[in-house]
Coordinates of C-alpha atoms in Angstrom, one line a residue:
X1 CA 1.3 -41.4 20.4
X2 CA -2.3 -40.5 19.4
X3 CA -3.3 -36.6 19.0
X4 CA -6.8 -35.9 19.8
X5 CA -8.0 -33.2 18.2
X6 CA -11.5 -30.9 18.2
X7 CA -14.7 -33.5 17.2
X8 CA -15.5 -32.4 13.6
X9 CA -16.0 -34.8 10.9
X10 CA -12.5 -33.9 9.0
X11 CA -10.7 -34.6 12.8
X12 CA -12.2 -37.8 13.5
X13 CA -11.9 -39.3 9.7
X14 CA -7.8 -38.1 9.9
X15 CA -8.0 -40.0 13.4
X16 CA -9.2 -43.0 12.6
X17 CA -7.2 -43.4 9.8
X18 CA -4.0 -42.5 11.9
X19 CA -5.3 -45.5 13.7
X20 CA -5.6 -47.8 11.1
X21 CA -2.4 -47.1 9.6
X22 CA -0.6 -47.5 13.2
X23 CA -2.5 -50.6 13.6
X24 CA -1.4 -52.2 10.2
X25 CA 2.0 -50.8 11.1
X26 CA 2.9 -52.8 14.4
X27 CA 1.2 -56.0 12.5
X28 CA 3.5 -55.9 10.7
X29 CA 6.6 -55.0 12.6
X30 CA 5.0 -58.1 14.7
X31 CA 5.3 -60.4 12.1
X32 CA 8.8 -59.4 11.3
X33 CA 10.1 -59.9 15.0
X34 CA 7.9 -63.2 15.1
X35 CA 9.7 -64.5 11.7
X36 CA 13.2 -63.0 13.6
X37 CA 12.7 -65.5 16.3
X38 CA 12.2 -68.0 14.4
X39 CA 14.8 -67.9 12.0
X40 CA 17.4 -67.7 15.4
X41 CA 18.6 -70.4 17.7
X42 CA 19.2 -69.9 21.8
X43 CA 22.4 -71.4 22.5
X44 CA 23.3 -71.6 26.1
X45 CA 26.9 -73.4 27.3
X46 CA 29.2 -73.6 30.3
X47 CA 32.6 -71.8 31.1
X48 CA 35.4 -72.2 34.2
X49 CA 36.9 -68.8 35.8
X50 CA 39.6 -69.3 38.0
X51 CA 39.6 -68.7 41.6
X52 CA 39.5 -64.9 42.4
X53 CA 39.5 -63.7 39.1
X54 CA 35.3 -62.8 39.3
X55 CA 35.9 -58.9 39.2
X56 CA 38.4 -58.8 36.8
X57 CA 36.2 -61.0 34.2
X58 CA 33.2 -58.3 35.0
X59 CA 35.8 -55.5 34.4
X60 CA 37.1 -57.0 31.4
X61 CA 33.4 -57.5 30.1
X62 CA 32.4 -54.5 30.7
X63 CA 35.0 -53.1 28.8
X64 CA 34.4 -55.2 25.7
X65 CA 36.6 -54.1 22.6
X66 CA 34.6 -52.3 20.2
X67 CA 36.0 -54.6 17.6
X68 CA 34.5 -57.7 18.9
X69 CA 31.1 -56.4 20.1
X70 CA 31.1 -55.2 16.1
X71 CA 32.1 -59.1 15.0
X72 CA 29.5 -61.0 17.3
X73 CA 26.9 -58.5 15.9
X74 CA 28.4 -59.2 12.4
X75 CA 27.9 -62.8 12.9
X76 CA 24.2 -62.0 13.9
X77 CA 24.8 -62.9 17.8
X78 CA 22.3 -61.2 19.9
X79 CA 20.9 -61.5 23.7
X80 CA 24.4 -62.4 24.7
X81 CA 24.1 -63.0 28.5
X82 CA 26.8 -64.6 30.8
X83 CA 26.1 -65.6 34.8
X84 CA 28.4 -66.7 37.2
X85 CA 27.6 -68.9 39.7
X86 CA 29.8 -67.7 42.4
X87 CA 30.3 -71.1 45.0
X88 CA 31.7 -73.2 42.3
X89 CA 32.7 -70.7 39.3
X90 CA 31.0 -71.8 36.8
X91 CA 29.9 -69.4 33.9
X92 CA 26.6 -70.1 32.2
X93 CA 26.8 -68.1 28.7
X94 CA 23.3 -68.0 26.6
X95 CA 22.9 -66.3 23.1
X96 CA 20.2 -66.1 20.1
X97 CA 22.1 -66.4 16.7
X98 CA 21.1 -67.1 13.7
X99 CA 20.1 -71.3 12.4
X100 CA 23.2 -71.2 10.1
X101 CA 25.3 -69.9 12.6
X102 CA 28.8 -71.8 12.8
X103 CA 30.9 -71.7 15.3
X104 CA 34.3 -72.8 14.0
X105 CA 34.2 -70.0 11.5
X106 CA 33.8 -67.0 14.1
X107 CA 36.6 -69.0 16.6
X108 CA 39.1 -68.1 13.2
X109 CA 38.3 -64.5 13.3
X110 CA 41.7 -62.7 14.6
X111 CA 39.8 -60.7 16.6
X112 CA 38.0 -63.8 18.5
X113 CA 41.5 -65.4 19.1
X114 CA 43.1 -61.9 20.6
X115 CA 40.4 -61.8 23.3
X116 CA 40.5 -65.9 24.0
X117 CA 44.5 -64.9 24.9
X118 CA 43.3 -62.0 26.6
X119 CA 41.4 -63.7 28.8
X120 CA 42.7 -67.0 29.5
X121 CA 44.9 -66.1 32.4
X122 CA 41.8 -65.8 34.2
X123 CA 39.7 -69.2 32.9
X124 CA 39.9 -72.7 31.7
X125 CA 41.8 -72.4 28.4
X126 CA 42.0 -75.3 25.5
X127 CA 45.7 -75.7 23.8
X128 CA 44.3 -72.6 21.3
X129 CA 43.7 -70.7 24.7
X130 CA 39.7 -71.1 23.1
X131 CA 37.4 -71.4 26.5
X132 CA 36.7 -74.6 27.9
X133 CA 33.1 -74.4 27.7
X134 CA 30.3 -77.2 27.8
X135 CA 27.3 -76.6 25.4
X136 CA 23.8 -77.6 26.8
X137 CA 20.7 -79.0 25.7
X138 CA 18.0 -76.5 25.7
X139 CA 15.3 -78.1 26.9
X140 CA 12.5 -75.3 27.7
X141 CA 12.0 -71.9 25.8
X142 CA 9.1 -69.3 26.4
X143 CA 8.6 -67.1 23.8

């Protein structure tokens, strides 16, 4: 947001340099979000809800514990999107996280486990009630 104020020499001089120092400032902040990106991997994999259980997976996500919004975020998980393609079912889930990311060590958070019980009455559950889920090969990313 830029002030503009009367043309004298003392205005212009404080403007300009208002300018400068905004410019330098989103250089910066540029370069920080650029070296972000690149430190963090898109991971996008599949999932299987059952049968008529679509709105109560939407209700369920849109009332995401507190506690395990705080853990992904504490695990540096970001951009967490999840589709469902409604003919056949099939959840596509997509995420940023960061390169060192592993995902054995978050599936052994109490927390994680809770909500895989929580919600496997309504997907394809694993033995540990863990997601059956599909990773993909990313194979196109515009940054």
């Amino acid at each position: 947001m830029f002030y503009f104020l009367p043309l004298t020499l003392t205005n212009i001089v404080f403007q300009l340099f208002y300018i400068k120092i905004f410019q330098e400032s989103f250089k910066i902040s540029r370069t920080f979000i650029l070296l972000i990106n690149f430190l963090m991997l898109q991971k996008g994999f599949l999932m299987y809800l059952n049968k008529g259980a679509e709105q109560e997976y939407e209700k369920r996500h849109n009332e995401l514990w507190p506690e395990l919004e705080s853990t992904l975020k504490a695990y540096g998980i970001s951009n967490y999107s999840i589709f469902l393609e409604e003919e056949t079912n099939i959840l596509f889930a997509s995420y940023q996280c960061p390169t060192d990311f592993d995902e054995n060590v978050l599936a052994k958070e109490k927390i994680v486990k809770k909500w895989w019980t929580f919600m496997s009455d309504i997907m394809s559950t694993n033995l540990d009630l863990s997601p059956k889920s599909k990773p993909l090969k990313q194979v196109f990313h515009l940054k």
